[in-house]
Tab-separated table of C-alpha atoms in Angstrom:
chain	number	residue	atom	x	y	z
A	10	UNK	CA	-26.386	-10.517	35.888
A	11	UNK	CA	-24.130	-13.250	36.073
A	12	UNK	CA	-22.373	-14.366	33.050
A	13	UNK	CA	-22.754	-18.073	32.299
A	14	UNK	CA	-20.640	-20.282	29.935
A	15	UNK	CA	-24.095	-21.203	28.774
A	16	UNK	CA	-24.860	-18.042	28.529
A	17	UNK	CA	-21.938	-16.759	27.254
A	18	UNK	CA	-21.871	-19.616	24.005
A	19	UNK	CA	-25.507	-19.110	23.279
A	20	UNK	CA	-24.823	-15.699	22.315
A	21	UNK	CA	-21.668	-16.313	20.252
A	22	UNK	CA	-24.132	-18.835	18.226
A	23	UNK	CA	-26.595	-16.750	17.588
A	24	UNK	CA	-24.881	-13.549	16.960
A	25	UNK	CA	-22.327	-15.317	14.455
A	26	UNK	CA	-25.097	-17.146	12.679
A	27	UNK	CA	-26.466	-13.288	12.104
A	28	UNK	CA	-23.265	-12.506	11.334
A	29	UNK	CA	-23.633	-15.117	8.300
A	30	UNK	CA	-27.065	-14.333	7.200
A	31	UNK	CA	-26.014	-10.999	7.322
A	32	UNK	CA	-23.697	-10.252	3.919
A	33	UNK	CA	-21.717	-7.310	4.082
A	34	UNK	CA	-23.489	-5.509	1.699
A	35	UNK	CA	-26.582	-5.494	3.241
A	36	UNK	CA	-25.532	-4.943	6.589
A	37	UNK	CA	-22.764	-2.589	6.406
A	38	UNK	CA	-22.955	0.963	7.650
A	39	UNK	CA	-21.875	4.076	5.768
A	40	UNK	CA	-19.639	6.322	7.160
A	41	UNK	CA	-20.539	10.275	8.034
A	42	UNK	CA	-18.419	12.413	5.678
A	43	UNK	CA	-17.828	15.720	5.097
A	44	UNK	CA	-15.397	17.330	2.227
A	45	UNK	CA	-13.592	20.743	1.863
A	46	UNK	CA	-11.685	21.413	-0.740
A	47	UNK	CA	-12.233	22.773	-4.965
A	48	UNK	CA	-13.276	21.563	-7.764
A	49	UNK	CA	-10.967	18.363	-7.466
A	50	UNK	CA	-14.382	17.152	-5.072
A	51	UNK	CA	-16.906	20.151	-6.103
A	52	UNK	CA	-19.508	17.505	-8.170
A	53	UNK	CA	-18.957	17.164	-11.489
A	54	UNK	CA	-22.871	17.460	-12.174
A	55	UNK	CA	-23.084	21.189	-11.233
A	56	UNK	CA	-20.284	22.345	-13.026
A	57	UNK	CA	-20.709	21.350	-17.161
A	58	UNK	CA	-18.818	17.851	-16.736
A	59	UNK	CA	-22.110	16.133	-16.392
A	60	UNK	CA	-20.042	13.838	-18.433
A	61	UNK	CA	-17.699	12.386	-15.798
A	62	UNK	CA	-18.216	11.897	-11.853
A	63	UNK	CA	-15.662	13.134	-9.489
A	64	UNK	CA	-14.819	11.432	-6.310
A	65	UNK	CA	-17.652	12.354	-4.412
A	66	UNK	CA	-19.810	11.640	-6.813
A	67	UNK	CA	-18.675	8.017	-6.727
A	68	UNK	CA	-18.195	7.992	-3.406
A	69	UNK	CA	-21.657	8.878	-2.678
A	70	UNK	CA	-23.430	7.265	-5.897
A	71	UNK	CA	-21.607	3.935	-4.910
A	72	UNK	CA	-22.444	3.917	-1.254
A	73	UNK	CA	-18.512	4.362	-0.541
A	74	UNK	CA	-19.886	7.164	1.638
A	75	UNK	CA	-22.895	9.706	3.030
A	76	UNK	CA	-22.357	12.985	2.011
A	77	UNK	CA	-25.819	13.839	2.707
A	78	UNK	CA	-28.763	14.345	0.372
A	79	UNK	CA	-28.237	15.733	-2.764
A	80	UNK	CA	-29.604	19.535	-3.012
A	81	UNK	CA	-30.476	20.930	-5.815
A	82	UNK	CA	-33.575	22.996	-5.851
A	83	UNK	CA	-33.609	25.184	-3.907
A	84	UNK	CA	-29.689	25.147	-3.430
A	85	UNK	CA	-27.985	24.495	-0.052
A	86	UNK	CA	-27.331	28.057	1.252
A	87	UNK	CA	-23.675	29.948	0.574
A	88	UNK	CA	-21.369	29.182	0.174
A	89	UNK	CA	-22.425	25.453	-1.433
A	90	UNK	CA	-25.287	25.800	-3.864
A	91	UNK	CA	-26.085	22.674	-5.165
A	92	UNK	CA	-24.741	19.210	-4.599
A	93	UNK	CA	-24.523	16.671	-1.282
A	94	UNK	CA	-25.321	18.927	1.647
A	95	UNK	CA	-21.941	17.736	3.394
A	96	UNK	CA	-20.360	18.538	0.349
A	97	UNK	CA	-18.581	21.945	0.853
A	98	UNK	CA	-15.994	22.101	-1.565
A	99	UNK	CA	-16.148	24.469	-4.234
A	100	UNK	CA	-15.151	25.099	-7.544
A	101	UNK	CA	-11.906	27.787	-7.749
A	102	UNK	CA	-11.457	27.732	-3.882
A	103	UNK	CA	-7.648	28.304	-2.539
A	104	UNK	CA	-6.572	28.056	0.674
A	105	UNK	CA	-7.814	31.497	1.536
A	106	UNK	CA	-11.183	31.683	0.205
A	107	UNK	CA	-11.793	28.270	2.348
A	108	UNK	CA	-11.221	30.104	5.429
A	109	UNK	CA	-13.459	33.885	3.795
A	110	UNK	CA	-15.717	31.945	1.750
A	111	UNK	CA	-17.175	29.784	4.814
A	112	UNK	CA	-16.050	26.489	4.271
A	113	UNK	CA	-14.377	25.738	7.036
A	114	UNK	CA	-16.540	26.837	9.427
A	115	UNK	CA	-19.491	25.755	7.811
A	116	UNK	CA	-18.334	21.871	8.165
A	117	UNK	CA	-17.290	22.955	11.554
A	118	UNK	CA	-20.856	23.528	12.559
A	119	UNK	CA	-22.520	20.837	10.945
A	120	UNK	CA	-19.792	18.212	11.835
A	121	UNK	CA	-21.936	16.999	15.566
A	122	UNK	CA	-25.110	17.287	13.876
A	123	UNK	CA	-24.966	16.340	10.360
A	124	UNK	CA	-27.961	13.570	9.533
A	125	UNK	CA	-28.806	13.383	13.280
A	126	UNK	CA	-25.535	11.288	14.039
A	127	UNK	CA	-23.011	13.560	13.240
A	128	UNK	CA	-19.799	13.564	10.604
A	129	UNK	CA	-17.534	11.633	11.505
A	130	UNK	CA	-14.981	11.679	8.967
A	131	UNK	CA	-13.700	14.651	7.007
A	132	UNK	CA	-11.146	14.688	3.532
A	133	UNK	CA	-9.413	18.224	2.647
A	134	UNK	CA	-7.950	18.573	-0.313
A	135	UNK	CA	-6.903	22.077	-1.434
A	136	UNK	CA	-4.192	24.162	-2.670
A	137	UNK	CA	-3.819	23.571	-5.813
A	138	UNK	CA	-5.558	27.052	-6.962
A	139	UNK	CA	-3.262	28.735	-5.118
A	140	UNK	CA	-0.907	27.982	-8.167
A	141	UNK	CA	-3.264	27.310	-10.771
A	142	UNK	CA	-2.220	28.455	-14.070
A	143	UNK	CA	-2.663	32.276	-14.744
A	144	UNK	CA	-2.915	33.107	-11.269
A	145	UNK	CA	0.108	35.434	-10.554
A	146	UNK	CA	1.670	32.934	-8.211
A	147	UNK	CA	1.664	30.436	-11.530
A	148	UNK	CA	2.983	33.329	-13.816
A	149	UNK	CA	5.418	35.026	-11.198
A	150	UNK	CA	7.696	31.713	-10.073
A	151	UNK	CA	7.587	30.455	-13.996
A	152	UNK	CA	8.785	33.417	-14.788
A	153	UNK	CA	11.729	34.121	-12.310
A	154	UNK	CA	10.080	37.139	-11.001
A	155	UNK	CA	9.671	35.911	-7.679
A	156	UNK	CA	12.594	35.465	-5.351
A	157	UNK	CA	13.007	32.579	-3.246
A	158	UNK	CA	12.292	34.544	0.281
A	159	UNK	CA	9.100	35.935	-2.061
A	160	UNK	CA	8.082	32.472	-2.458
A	161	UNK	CA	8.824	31.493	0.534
A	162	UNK	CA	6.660	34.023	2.168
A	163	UNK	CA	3.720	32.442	0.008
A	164	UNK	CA	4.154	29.003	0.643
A	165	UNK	CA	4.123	29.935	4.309
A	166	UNK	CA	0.760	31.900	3.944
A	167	UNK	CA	-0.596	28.609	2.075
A	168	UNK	CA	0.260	26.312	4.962
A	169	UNK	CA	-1.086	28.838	7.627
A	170	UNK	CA	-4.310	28.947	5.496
A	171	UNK	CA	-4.239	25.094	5.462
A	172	UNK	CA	-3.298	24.918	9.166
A	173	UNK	CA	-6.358	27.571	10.286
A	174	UNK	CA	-8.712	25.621	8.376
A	175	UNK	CA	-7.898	22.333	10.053
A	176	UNK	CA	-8.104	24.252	13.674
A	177	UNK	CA	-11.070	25.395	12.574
A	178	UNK	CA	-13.001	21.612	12.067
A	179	UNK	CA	-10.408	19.579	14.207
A	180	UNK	CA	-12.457	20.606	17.920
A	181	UNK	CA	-15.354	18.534	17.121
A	182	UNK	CA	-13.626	15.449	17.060
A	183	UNK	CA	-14.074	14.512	13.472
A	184	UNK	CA	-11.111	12.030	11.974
A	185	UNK	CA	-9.670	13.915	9.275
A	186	UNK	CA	-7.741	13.325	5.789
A	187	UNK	CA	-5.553	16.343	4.511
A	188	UNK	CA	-4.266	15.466	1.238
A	189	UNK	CA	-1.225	16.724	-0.474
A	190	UNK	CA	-1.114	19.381	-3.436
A	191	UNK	CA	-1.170	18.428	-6.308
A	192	UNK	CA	1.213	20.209	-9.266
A	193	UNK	CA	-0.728	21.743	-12.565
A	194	UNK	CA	2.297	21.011	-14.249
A	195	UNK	CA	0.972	17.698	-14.950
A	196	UNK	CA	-1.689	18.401	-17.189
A	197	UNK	CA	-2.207	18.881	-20.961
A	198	UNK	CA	-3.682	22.684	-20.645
A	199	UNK	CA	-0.740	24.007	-18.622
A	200	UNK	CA	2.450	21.939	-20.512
A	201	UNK	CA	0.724	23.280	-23.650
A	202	UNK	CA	0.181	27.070	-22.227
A	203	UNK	CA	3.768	26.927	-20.246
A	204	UNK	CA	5.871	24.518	-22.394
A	205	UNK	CA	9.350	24.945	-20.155
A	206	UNK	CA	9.392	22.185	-18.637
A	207	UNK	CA	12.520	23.606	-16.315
A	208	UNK	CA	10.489	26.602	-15.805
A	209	UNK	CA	7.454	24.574	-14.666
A	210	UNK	CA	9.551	22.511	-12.591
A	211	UNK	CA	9.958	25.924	-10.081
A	212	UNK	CA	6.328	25.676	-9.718
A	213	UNK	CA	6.837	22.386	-8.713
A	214	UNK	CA	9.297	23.292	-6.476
A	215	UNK	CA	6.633	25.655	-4.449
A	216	UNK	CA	4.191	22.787	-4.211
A	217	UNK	CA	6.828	20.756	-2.600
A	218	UNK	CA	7.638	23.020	0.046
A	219	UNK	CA	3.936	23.227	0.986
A	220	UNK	CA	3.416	19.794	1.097
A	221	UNK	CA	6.522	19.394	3.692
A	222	UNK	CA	4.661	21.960	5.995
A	223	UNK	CA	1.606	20.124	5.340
A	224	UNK	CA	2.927	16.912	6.640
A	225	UNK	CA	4.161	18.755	9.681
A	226	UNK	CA	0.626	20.359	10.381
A	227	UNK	CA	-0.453	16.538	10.142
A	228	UNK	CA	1.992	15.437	12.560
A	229	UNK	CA	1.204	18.039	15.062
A	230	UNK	CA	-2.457	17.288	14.619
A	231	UNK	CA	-2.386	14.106	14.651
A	232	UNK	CA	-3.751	12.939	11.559
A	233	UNK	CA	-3.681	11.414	8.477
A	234	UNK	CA	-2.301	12.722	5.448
A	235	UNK	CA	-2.981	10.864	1.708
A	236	UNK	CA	-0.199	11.627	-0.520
A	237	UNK	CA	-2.085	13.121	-3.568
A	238	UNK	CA	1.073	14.843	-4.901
A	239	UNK	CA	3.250	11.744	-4.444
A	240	UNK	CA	0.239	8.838	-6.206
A	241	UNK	CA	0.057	11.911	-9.268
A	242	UNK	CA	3.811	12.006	-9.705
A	243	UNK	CA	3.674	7.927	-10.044
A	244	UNK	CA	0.983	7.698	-12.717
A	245	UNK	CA	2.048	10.922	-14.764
A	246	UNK	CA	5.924	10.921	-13.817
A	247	UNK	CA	7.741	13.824	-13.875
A	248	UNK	CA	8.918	17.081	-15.778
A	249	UNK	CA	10.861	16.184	-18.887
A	250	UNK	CA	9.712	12.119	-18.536
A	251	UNK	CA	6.019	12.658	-18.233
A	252	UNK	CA	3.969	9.113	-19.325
A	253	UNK	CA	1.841	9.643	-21.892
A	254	UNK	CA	-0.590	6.369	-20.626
A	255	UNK	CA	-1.501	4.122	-17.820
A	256	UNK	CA	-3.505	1.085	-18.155
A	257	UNK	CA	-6.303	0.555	-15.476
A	258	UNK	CA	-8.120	-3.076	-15.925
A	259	UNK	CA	-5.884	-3.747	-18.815
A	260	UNK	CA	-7.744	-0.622	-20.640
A	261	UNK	CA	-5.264	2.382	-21.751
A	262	UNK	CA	-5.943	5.728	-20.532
A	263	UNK	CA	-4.222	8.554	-22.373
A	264	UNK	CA	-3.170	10.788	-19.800
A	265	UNK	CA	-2.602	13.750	-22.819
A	266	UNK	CA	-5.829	13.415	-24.105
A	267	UNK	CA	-9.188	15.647	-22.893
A	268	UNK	CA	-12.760	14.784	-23.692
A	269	UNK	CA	-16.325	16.145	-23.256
A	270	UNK	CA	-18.017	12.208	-23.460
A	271	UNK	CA	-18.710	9.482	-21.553
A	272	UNK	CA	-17.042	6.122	-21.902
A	273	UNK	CA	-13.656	7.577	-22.563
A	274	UNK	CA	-10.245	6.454	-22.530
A	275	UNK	CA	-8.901	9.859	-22.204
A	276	UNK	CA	-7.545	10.960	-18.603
A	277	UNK	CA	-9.141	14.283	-18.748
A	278	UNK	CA	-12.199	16.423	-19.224
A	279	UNK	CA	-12.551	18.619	-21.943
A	280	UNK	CA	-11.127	21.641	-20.241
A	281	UNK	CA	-7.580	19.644	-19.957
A	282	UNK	CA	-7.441	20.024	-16.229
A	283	UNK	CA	-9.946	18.213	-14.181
A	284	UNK	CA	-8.909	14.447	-13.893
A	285	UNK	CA	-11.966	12.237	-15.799
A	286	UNK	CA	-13.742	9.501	-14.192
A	287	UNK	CA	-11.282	7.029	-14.348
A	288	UNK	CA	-8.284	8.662	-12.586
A	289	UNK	CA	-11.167	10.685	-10.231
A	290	UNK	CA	-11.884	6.949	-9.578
A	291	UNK	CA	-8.376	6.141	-8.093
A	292	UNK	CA	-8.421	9.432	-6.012
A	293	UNK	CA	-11.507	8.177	-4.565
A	294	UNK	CA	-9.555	5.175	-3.572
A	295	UNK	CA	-6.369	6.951	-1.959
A	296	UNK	CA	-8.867	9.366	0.245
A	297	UNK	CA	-10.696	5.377	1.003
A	298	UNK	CA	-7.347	4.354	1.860
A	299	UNK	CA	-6.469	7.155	3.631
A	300	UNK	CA	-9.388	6.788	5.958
A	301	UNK	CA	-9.106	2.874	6.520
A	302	UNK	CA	-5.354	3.110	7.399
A	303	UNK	CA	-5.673	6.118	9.904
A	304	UNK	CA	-9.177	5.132	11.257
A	305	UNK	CA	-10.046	2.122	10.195
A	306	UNK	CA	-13.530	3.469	8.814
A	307	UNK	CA	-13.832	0.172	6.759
A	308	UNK	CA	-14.214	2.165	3.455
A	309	UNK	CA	-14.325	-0.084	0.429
A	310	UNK	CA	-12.059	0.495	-2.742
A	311	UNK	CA	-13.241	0.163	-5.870
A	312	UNK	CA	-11.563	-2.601	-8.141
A	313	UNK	CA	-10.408	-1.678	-11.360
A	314	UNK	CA	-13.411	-3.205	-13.092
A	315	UNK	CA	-15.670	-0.590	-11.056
A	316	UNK	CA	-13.640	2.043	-11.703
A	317	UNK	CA	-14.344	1.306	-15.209
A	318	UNK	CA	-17.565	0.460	-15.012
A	319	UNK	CA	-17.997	3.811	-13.506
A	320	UNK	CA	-16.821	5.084	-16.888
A	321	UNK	CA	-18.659	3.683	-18.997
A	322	UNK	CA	-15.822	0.902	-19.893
A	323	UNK	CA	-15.607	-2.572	-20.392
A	324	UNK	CA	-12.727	-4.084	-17.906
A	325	UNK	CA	-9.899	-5.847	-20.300
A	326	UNK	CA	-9.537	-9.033	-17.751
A	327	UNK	CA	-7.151	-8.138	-16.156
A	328	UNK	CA	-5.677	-5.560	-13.104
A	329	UNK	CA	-2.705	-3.637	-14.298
A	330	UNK	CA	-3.252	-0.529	-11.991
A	331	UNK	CA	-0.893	-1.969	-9.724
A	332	UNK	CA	1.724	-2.653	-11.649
A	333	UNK	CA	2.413	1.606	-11.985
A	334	UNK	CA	0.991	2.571	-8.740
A	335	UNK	CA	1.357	-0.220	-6.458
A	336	UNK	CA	-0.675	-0.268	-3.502
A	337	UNK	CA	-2.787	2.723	-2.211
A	338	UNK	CA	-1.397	2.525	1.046
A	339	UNK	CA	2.255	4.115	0.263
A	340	UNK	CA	0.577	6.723	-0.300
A	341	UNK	CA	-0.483	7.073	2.907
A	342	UNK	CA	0.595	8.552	6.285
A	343	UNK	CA	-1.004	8.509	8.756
A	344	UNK	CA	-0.328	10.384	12.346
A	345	UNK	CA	-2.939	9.160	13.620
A	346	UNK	CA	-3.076	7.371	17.392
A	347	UNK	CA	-3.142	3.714	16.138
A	348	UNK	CA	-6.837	1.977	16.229
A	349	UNK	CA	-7.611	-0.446	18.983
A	350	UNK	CA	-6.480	-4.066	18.283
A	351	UNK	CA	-9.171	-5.477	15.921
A	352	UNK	CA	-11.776	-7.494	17.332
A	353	UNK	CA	-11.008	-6.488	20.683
A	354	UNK	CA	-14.462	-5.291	21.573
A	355	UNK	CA	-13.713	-4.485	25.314
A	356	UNK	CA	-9.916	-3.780	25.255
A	357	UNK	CA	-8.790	-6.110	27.692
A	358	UNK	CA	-6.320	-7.105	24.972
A	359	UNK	CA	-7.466	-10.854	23.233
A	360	UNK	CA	-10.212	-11.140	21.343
A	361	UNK	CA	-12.558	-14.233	22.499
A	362	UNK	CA	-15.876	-14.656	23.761
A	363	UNK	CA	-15.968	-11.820	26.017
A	364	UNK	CA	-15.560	-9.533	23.023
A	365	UNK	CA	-18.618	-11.394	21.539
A	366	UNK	CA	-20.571	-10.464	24.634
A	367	UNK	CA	-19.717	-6.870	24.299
A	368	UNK	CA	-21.321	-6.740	20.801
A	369	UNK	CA	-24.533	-8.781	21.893
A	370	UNK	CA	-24.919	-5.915	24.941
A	371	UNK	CA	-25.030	-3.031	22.030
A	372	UNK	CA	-25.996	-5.356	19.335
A	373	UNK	CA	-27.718	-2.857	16.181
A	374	UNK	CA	-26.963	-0.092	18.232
A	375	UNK	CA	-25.953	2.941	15.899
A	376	UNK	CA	-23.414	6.150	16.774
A	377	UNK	CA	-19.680	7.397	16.334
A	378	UNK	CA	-17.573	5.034	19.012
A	379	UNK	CA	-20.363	3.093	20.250
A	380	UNK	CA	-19.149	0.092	22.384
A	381	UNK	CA	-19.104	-3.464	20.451
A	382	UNK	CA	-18.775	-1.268	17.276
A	383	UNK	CA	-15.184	-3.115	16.455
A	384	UNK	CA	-14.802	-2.384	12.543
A	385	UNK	CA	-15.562	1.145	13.689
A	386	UNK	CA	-18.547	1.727	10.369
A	387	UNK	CA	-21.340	3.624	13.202
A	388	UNK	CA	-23.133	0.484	13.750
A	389	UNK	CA	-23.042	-2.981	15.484
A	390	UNK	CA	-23.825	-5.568	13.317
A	391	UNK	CA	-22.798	-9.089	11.453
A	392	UNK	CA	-19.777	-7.258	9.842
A	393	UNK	CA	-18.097	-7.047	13.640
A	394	UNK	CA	-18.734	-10.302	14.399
A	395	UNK	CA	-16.882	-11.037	11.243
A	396	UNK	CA	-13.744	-8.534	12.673
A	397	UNK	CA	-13.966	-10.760	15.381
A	398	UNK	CA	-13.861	-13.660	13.527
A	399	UNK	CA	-11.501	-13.048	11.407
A	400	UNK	CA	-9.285	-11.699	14.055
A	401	UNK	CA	-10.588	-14.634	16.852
A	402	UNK	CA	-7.479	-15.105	20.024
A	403	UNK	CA	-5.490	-12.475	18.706
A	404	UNK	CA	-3.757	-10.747	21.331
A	405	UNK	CA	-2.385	-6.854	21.797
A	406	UNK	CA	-0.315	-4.969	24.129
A	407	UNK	CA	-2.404	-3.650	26.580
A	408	UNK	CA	-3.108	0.748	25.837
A	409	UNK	CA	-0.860	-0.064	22.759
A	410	UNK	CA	-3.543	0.206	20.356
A	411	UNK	CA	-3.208	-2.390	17.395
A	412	UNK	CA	-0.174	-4.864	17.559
A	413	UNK	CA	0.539	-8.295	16.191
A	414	UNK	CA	-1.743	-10.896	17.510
A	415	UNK	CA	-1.104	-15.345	17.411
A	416	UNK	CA	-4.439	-16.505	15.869
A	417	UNK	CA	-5.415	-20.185	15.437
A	418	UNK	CA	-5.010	-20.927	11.773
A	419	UNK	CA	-8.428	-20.502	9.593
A	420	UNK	CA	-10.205	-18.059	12.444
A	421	UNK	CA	-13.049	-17.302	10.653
A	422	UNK	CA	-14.140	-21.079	9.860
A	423	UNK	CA	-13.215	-22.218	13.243
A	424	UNK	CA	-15.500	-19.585	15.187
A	425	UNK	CA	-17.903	-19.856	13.024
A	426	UNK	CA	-17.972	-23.916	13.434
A	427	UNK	CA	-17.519	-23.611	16.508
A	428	UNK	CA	-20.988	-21.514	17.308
A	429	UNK	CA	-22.698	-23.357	14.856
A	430	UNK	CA	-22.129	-26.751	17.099
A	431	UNK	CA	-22.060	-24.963	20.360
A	432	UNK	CA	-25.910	-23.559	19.667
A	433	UNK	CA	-26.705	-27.511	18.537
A	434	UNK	CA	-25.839	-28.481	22.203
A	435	UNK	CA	-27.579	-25.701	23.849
A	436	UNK	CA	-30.640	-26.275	21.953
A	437	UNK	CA	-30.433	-30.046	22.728
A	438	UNK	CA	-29.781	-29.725	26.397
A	439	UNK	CA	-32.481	-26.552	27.884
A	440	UNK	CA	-34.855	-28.057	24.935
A	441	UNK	CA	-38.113	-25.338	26.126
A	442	UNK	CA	-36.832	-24.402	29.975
A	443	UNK	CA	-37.200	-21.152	31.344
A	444	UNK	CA	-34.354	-18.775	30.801
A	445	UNK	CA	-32.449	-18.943	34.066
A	446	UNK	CA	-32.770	-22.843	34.577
C-alpha cells in the first residue's frame, strides 16, 4: 500500500494522542526476568525475615519486574521450593552448588518459555558463599594458612564456576546482569566474629581477584556487569574506615545495627548479614540500572521515598542517597553491543514519521524484539511513541547502534503539537469520505 503524507500524519495524530491518554503506568510493560544467585535474591518471606523484602521481592511486589507467580503450596519443584517461579536463587548457594544444585540449567530451560513469552532478562549474583564466614575458604586465608598459589587455585575454580553457569543460560538469548562479589567483611556478624581488620582485608583480597576474572568473563560474553562489590565498598567504606551510617531520604540508617522488625533504621536483619529492606532497596536499583544501561529494558528505580516507604519509613524531605553513592550508573559496565539509537523504530538512522509508521504497523503487539517496540519493555504502546517523542529528528550513525543525535529544542511538546493540529486538518478536510479518497 502506498504511503501517503495524509496517511502518514493521520497516524502520527492518532497514535501520539494514545500515547497521551496512555500514562506510563498504565501502559507500560514488565519485563521477563529470571534470577540465580543466594540468599542476597532467595525471598525474604521463605526464609524467617518475613520482616524485610529483598530485591526481588520489591522488584516483583512493585511491578519493577515479572518473576512469575508466586508458589507456595505446593512448592515449585527442586531445587526452588517456594517463592516466584522464575526465582531460582537459593539460600547458601556458591558458585558450585549453582551449577550441581540445578540452577543454572533450570533457568536455562525455562528462559524461551517462561509465561508463554519467554525471559528475557536474567541478574546473577553469587559468590559470596564461597567465602562466607566459617566456611574453610573464610577461616583458611584469615588465617594465613593458605598460600597465595592455594588461593589462587580457588579463585580460579570460582570464576570457572561463574563462567559455566553463564554458558549454561547465555544460548537462549536472554540479556544478562552478572554482578560483582560482594566482601563479608563488611558486616557486623563477621567484624565481630573476625575482628582483624588486616586479616579480613586478605579475604578481601580473594574477592577482588574474582571480581577481575568476572569482568573478563563479561567482556568475553558480552554483557553487562553491575558493580555490587564496588556500590558496597562506597556506602560501608573500607577495612579500618568502615562508616558506621548512611542517610537515604534524609533518614539515618545504621549500617552496625541488626534487627528482627519492620520499620527500621538499622541496615541489617537480625542475623547481622543479610542487607534489610532499605539497602536491599538500593541493590534493587543497581541490578535496574544495570539492565537499563546494557539493554535499555526501561526498568524504573525506586526514589528514595519508595525505598523507604518500602520499609516502613517516613521520607525526611529530602534525597541524600546521592550525596555517598552518587549515581547508580558508575556502578555499571556494561559489554554489551550498544542499543539501537532511541526512537529509531526502523533503523534507517533519524527518528521522524517513518518511525511512527513502524509502531502503528505492530501497534499493541507483544514479544521480545518485536518491530516498533523502541523502549524495548515487550510491548508496543504509548510509552514508544513517547521514546519517539522525546527523542523526535535525532539522528545516528548508521549500524553504530546509539550515538548523539541534533533534536529540535522541546521534542516532546513539539510532536505532540504538532499531531494534535495535523489530525485537526485531516479531520476538517476528508470530513466522512471513504478511506482511499
Amino acid at each position: 500500500m502506498k504511503l501517503t503524507f495524509r496517511r502518514l500524519w493521520s497516524r502520527v495524530a492518532a497514535i501520539t494522542l494514545l500515547g497521551v491518554i496512555l500514562s506510563p503506568e498504565r501502559a507500560r510493560a514488565e519485563i521477563n526476568l529470571g534470577v540465580m544467585g543466594d540468599s542476597l535474591s532467595d525471598e525474604y518471606m521463605f526464609n524467617g525475615r518475613t520482616y524485610a523484602t529483598n530485591w526481588t521481592e520489591q522488584f516483583a511486589t512493585y511491578d519493577s519486574a515479572n518473576l512469575g507467580p508466586l508458589v507456595t503450596s505446593p512448592a515449585n519443584p527442586p531445587p526452588r521450593g517456594e517463592g516466584y517461579n522464575q526465582n531460582w536463587a537459593l539460600a547458601g548457594a556458591t558458585s558450585s552448588t549453582v551449577l550441581s544444585g540445578g540452577q543454572a540449567s533450570g533457568l536455562a530451560a525455562q528462559i524461551p518459555n517462561a509465561g508463554g513469552a519467554g525471559i528475557d532478562y536474567a541478574v546473577f549474583a553469587i559468590g559470596a558463599n564461597d567465602f562466607g564466614p566459617g566456611t574453610t575458604a573464610y577461616n583458611d586465608i584469615y588465617g594465613g594458612v593458605w598460600s597465595q598459589s592455594q588461593i589462587t587455585s580457588y579463585v580460579n575454580s570460582v570464576v570457572s564456576n561463574i563462567s559455566t553457569a553463564l554458558g549454561d543460560i547465555l544460548p537462549t538469548g536472554v540479556k544478562v546482569v552478572v554482578a560483582t562479589v560482594p566482601d563479608y567483611g563488611i558486616t557486623p556478624t563477621v567484624q565481630a566474629d573476625y575482628p582483624d581488620a588486616t586479616k579480613r582485608q586478605l579475604v578481601a583480597n580473594a574477592v577482588a581477584q574474582v571480581n577481575t576474572g568476572i569482568n573478563g568473563i563479561a567482556q568475553s560474553d558480552h554483557i553487562v556487569v553491575a558493580d555490587l562489590s564496588a556500590m558496597i565498598s562506597k556506602v560501608f567504606g573500607s577495612e579500618g574506615s568502615f562508616n558506621t551510617t548512611v542517610k537515604i531520604g534524609n533518614v539515618t540508617i545504621n549500617l552496625t545495627q541488626s534487627t528482627s522488625s519492620t520499620s527500621s533504621t538499622a541496615g541489617f536483619c537480625v542475623d547481622g548479614i543479610h542487607p534489610y529492606t532499605t539497602l536491599q532497596g538500593t541493590l534493587g536499583n543497581l541490578f535496574a540500572q544495570a539492565l537499563d544501561t546494557g539493554y535499555n529494558a526501561g526498568v524504573p528505580l525506586f526514589s528514595e521515598a519508595q525505598i523507604l516507604q518500602h520499609a516502613g519509613l517516613t521520607y525526611g524531605g529530602s534525597d541524600t542517597l546521592a550525596a555517598t553513592l552518587g549515581p547508580y550508573s558508575n556502578y555499571v559496565i556494561s559489554y554489551a553491543p550498544p542499543p539501537p539509537g532511541l526512537g529509531d523504530a526502523n533503523g534507517d538512522g533519524i527518528v521522524n514519521g517513518l518511525d511512527i509508521n513502524k509502531l502503528a504497523g505492530h501497534w499493541l503487539a507483544v514479544g521480545s524484539n518485536v518491530a516498533g517496540d523502541v523502549n524495548g519493555d515487550g510491548v508496543v504502546n504509548g510509552l514508544d511513541v513517547n521514546t519517539i517523542a522525546g527523542n523526535w529528528l535525532a539522528t545516528y550513525g548508521t549500524g553504530s547502534g546509539a550515538g548523539s543525535g541534533s533534536a529540535v529544542p522541546e521534542p516532546a511538546t513539539w510532536l505532540l503539537g504538532c499531531c494534535g493540529g495535523t489530525l485537526l486538518l485531516f479531520l476538517r478536510r476528508v470530513g466522512t469520505r471513504p478511506p482511499g479518497r
